[in-house]
Coordinates of C-alpha atoms and ligand atoms in Angstrom, one line a residue:
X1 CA 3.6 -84.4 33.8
X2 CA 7.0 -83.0 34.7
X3 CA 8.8 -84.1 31.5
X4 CA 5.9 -83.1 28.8
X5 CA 6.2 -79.8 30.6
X6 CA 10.0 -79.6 30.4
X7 CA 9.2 -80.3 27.0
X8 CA 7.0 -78.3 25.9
X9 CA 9.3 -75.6 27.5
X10 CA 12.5 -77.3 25.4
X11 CA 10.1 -77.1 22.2
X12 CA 9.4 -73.6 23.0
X13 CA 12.8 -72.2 23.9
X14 CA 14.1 -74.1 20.4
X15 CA 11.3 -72.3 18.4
X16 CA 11.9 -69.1 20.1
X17 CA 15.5 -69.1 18.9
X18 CA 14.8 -69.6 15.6
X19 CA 12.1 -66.5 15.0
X20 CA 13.5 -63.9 12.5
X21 CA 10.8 -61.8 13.4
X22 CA 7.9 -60.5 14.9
X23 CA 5.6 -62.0 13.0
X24 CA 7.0 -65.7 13.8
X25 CA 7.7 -65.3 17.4
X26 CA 3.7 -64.5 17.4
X27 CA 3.0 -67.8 15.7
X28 CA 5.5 -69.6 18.3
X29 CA 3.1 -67.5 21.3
X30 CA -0.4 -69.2 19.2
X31 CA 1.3 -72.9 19.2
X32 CA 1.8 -72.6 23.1
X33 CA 0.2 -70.2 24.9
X34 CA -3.0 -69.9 22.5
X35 CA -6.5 -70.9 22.5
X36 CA -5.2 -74.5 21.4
X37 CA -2.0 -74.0 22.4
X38 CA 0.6 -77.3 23.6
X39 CA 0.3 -75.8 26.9
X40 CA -3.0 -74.3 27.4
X41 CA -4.1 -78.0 26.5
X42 CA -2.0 -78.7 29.4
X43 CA -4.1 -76.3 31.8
X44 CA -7.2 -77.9 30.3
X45 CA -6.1 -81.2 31.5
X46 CA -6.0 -80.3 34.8
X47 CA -9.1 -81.9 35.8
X48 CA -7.7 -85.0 35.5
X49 CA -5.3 -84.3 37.7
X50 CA -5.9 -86.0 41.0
X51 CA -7.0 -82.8 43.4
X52 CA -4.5 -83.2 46.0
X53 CA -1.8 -82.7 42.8
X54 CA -3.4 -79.8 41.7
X55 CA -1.6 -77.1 43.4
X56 CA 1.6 -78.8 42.6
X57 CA 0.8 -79.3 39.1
X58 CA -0.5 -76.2 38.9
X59 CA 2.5 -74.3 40.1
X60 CA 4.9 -76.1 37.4
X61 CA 2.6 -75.3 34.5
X62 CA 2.6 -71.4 36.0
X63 CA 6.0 -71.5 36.3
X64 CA 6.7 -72.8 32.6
X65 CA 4.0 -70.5 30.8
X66 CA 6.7 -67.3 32.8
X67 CA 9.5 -68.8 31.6
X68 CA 8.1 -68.9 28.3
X69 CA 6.8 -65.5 28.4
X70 CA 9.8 -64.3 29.4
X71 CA 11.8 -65.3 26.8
X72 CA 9.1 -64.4 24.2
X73 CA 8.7 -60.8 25.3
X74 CA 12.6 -60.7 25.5
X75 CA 12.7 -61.7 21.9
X76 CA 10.4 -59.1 21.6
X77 CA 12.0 -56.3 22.8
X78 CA 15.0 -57.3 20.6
X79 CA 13.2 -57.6 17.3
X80 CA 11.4 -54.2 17.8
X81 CA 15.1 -52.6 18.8
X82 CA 16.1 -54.1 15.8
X83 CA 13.4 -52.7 13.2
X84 CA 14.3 -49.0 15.3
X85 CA 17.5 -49.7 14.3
X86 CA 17.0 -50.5 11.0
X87 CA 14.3 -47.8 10.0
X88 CA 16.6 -44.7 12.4
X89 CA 19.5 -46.5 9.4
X90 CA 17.5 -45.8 6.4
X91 CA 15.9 -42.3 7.0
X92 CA 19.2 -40.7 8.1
X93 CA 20.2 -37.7 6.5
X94 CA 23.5 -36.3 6.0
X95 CA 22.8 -32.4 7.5
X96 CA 26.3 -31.2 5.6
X97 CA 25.5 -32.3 2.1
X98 CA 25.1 -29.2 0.2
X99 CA 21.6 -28.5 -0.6
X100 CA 19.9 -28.0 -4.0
X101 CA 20.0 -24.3 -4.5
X102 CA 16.2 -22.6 -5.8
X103 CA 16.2 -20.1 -7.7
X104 CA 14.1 -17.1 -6.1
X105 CA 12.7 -14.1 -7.5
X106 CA 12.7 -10.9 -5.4
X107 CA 10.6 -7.4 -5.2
X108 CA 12.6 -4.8 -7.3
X109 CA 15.0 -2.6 -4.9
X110 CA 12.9 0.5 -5.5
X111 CA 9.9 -1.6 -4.5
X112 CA 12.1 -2.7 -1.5
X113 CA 12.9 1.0 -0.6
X114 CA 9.5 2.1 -1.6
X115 CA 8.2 -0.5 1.1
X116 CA 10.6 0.3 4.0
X117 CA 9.9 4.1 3.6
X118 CA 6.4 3.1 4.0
X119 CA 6.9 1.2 7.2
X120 CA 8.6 4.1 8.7
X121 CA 6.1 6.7 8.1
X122 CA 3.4 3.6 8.8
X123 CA 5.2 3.3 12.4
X124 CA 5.2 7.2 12.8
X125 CA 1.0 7.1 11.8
X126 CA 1.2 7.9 8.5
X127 CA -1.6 6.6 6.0
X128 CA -0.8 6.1 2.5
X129 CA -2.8 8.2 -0.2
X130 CA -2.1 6.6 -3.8
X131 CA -2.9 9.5 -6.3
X132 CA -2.8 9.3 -10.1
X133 CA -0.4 9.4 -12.4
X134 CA -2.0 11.5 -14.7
X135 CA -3.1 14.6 -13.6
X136 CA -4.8 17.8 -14.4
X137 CA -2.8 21.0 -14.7
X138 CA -4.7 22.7 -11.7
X139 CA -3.3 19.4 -9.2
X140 CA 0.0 19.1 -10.6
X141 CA 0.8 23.2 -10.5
X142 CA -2.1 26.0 -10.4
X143 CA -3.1 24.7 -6.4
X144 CA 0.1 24.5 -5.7
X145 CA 0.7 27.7 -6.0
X146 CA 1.9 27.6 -9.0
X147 CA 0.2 29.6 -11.7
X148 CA 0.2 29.2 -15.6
X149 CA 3.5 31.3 -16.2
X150 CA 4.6 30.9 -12.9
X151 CA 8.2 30.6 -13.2
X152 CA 8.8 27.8 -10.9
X153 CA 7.0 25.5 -13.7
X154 CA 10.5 26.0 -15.8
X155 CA 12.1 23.7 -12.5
X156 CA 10.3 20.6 -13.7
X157 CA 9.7 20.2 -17.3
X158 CA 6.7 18.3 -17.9
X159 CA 5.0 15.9 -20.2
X160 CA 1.6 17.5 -21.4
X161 CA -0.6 15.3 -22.6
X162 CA -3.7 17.9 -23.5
X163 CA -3.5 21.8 -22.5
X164 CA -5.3 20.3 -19.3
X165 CA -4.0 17.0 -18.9
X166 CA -0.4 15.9 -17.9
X167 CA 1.7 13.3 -16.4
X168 CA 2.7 14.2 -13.1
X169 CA 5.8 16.0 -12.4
X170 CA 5.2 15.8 -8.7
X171 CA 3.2 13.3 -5.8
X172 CA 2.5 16.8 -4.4
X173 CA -0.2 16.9 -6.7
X174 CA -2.0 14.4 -3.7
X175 CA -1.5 16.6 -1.3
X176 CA -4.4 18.7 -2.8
X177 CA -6.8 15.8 -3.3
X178 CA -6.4 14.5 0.5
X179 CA -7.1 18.9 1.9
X180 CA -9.6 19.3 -0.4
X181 CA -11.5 15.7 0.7
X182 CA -10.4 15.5 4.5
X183 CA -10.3 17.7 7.7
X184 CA -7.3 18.5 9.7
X185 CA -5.7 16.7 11.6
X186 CA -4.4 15.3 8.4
X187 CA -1.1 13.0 7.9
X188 CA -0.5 11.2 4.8
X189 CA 2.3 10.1 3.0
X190 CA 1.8 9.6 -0.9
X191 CA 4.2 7.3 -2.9
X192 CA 4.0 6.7 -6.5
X193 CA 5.9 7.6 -10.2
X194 CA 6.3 10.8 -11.4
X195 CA 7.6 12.2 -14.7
X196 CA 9.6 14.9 -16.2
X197 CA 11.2 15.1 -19.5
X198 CA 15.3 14.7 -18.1
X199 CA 17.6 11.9 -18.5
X200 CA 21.4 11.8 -17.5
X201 CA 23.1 9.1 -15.2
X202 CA 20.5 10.5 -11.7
X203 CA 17.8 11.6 -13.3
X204 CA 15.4 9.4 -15.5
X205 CA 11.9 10.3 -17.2
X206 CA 10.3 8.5 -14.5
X207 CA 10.9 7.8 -11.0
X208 CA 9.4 8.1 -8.1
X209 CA 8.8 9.6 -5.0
X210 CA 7.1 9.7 -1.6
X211 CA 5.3 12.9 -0.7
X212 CA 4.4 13.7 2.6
X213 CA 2.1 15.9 4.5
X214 CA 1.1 16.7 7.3
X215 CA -2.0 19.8 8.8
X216 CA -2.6 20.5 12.2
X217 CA -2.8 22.8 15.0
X218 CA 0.5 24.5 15.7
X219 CA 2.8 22.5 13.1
X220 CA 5.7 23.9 12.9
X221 CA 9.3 23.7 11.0
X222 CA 10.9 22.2 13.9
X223 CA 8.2 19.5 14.0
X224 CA 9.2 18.6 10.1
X225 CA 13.3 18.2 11.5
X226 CA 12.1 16.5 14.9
X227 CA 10.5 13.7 12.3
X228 CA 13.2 13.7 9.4
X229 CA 15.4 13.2 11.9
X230 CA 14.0 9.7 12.9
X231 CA 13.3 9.0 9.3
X232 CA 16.9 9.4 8.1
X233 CA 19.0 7.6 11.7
X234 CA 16.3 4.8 10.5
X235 CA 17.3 4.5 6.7
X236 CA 21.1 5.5 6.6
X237 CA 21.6 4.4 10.6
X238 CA 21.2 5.7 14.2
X239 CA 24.1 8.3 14.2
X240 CA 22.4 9.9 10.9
X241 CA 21.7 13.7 11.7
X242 CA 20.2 16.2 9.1
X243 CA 20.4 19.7 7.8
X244 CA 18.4 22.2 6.4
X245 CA 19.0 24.3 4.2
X246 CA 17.1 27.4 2.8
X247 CA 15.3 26.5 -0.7
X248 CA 12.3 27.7 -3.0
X249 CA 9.2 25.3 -3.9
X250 CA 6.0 28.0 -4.3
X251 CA 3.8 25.5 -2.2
X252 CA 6.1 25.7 0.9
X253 CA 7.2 28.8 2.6
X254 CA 9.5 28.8 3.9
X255 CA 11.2 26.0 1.9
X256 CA 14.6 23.3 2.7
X257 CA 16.6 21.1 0.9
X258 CA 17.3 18.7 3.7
X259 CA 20.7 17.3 3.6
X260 CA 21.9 14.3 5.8
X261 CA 25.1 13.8 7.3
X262 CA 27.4 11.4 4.8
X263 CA 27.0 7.8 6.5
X264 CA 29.8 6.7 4.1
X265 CA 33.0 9.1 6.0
X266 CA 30.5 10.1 8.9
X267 CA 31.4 14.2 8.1
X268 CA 34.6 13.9 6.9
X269 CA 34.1 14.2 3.7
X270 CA 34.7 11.7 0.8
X271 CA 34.0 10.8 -2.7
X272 CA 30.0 10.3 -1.8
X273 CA 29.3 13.4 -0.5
X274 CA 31.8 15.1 -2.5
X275 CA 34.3 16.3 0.5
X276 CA 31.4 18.3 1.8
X277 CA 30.1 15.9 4.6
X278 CA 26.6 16.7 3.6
X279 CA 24.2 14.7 1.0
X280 CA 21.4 16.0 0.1
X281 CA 18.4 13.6 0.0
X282 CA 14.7 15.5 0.0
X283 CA 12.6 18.7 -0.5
X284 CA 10.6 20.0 2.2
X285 CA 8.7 22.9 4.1
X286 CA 6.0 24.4 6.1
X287 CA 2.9 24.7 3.5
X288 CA 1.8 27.8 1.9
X289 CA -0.8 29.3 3.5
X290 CA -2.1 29.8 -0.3
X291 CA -2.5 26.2 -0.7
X292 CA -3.9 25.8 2.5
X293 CA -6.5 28.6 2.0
X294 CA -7.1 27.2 -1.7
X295 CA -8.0 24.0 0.0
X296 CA -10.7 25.4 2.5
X297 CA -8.4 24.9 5.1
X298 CA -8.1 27.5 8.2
X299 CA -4.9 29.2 8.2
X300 CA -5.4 30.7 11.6
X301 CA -6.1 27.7 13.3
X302 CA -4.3 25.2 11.3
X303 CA -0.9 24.8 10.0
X304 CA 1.3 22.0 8.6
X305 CA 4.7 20.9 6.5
X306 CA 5.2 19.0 3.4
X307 CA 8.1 16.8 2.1
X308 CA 9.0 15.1 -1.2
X309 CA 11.5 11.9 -1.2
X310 CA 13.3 10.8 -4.6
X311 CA 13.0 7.2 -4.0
X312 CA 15.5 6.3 -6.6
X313 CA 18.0 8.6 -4.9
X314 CA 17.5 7.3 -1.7
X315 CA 17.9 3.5 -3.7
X316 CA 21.0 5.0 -5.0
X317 CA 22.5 6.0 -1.7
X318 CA 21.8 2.8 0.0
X319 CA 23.2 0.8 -2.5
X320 CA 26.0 2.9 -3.8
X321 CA 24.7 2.8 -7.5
X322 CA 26.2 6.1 -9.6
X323 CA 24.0 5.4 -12.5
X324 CA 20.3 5.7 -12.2
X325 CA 19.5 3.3 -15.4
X326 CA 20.8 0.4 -13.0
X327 CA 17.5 0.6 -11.7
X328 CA 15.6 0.1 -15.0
X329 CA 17.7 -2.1 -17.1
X330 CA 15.7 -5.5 -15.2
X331 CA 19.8 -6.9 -15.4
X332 CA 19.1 -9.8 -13.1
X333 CA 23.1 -9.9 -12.1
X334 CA 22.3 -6.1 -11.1
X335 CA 18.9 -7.0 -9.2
X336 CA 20.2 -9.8 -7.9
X337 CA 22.7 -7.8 -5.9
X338 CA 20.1 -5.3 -4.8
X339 CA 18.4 -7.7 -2.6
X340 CA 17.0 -6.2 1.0
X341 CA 15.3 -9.3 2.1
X342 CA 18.1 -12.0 0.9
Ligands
LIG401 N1 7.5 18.3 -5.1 C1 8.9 18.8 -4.8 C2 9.8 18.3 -6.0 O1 9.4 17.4 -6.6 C3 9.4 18.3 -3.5 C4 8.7 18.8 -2.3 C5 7.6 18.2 -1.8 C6 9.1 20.0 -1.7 C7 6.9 18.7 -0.7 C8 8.5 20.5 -0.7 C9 7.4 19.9 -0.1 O2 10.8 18.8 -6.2

């Protein structure tokens, strides 16, 4: 019994060694240890064993099926290192290669601006108001305060399209619609493109701009600086200041031009804000109490300030372009360059 169990164990250990994998050192565990196995033949044998060999017997075969196990889940362990080692070999990347560039497309630079504007007012409370293009001649002037041969409709030089009908010179035209539908407190800001018959190198026939406006009880001028104020440090940085300036718009009174401190020399005066230290960037003022009246709207009680943004100026500004028809040429090496969110 001793030697067909030394053996067996020979057999297996020879068998073992040879495996080249997993799958055969299973086969080698079914020849010995299996249902019909060399040795589990062995262990079915042991009732002819004389009983008082039994434990002895018994013993040796236990000891010969751990030695066999042993070994077999050694070769394991090896063979399934192996296969790690082969499979961590074949799906290893090289992190420094240089990758496969994709072309991306991006939103147009006045979209850009147009959207970061947005967020700023949106952060401040503002709700957007998208107004129409095309307007009638009572929006875009006549509730504004300014009257069919009104002088102030010589400033903007407009695109009639019927005695009636026009193309908007102005988003102030929105601030009407939101006073005539809503009640104070009111606080809107109105992007969208307007149009007026001048082209040079900053102006074009249509751009656009971001009105804003805001009615409530005890608004004041100070309340329009207080908020430009965060508006601008946010846009052209924190150590942006601004300036007002005394100006004429017959739906404001009084009126600004709203300069902000040149972020380029910070004051000192360079090329950008031609020596003077100043640029100026919007249009603003406390509202008319005309339009307000015209509107329905209590002037005793209520009160509130307007401003108008040239988003292609700001555009400009931030991205040092001289030439306004950068902006409309769609030159994808311009575009390209002009890229917020790269
Ligand atoms: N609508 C004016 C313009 O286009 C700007 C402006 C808006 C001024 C609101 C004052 C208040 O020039």
């Amino acid at each position: 019994m001793k030697e067909k169990l030394q053996q067996i164990k020979e057999k297996a250990i020879a068998a073992i060694e040879q495996t080249n994998g997993l799958e055969m050192l299973n086969d080698v565990r079914m020849s010995v240890l299996g249902k019909t196995g060399e040795l589990t033949s062995v262990l079915k044998g042991m009732k002819d064993v004389a009983p008082e060999d039994r434990p002895k017997v018994g013993q040796m075969v236990n000891e010969t099926r751990e030695a066999i196990e042993k070994l077999l889940e050694e070769k394991k362990i090896k063979f399934e290192q192996e296969a790690m080692k082969r499979r961590y070999e074949s799906e290893k990347i090289d992190v420094t290669m240089p990758s496969t560039k994709k072309e991306h497309g991006n939103l147009h630079p006045i979209t850009q601006v147009r959207n970061q504007i947005t967020d700023i007012f949106g952060s401040m409370g503002f709700e957007v108001y998208e107004g129409t293009e095309i307007e009638t001649d009572y929006y875009n002037f006549t509730a504004l305060n300014t009257p069919q041969d009104h002088p102030a409709r010589d400033m903007q030089d407009t695109f009639y399209l019927s005695p009636e009908f026009l193309l908007r010179t102005q988003t102030s035209s929105g601030q009407i619609h939101v006073m005539e539908n809503e009640k104070p407190p009111i606080k809107i800001i109105s992007p969208g493109k307007v149009f007026r018959s001048d082209d040079d190198a900053t102006h074009s026939p249509m751009f656009s701009q971001m009105e804003g406006l805001v009615v409530d009880k005890g608004i004041t001028l100070c309340d329009l600086k207080g908020m430009l104020d965060e508006f601008v440090k946010e846009v052209f940085g924190q150590e942006t200041t601004t300036r007002l300036r005394p100006s004429y718009f017959p739906f404001t009174e009084p009126s600004v031009e709203v300069d902000v401190s040149c972020f380029q020399c910070h004051g000192k005066g360079c090329k950008l804000c031609k020596g003077t230290g100043w640029i100026e960037v919007l249009g603003a003022g406390v509202v008319n109490n005309k339009v307000l009246e015209g509107c329905g709207i209590d002037t005793d009680v209520y009160s509130g300030f307007a401003f108008g943004i040239g988003i292609e100026r700001i555009a400009m500004l931030k991205y040092g372009i001289n030439n306004i028809k950068l902006l409309f040429e769609s030159d994808l090496r311009v575009l390209k360059q002009l890229d917020d969110e790269k």
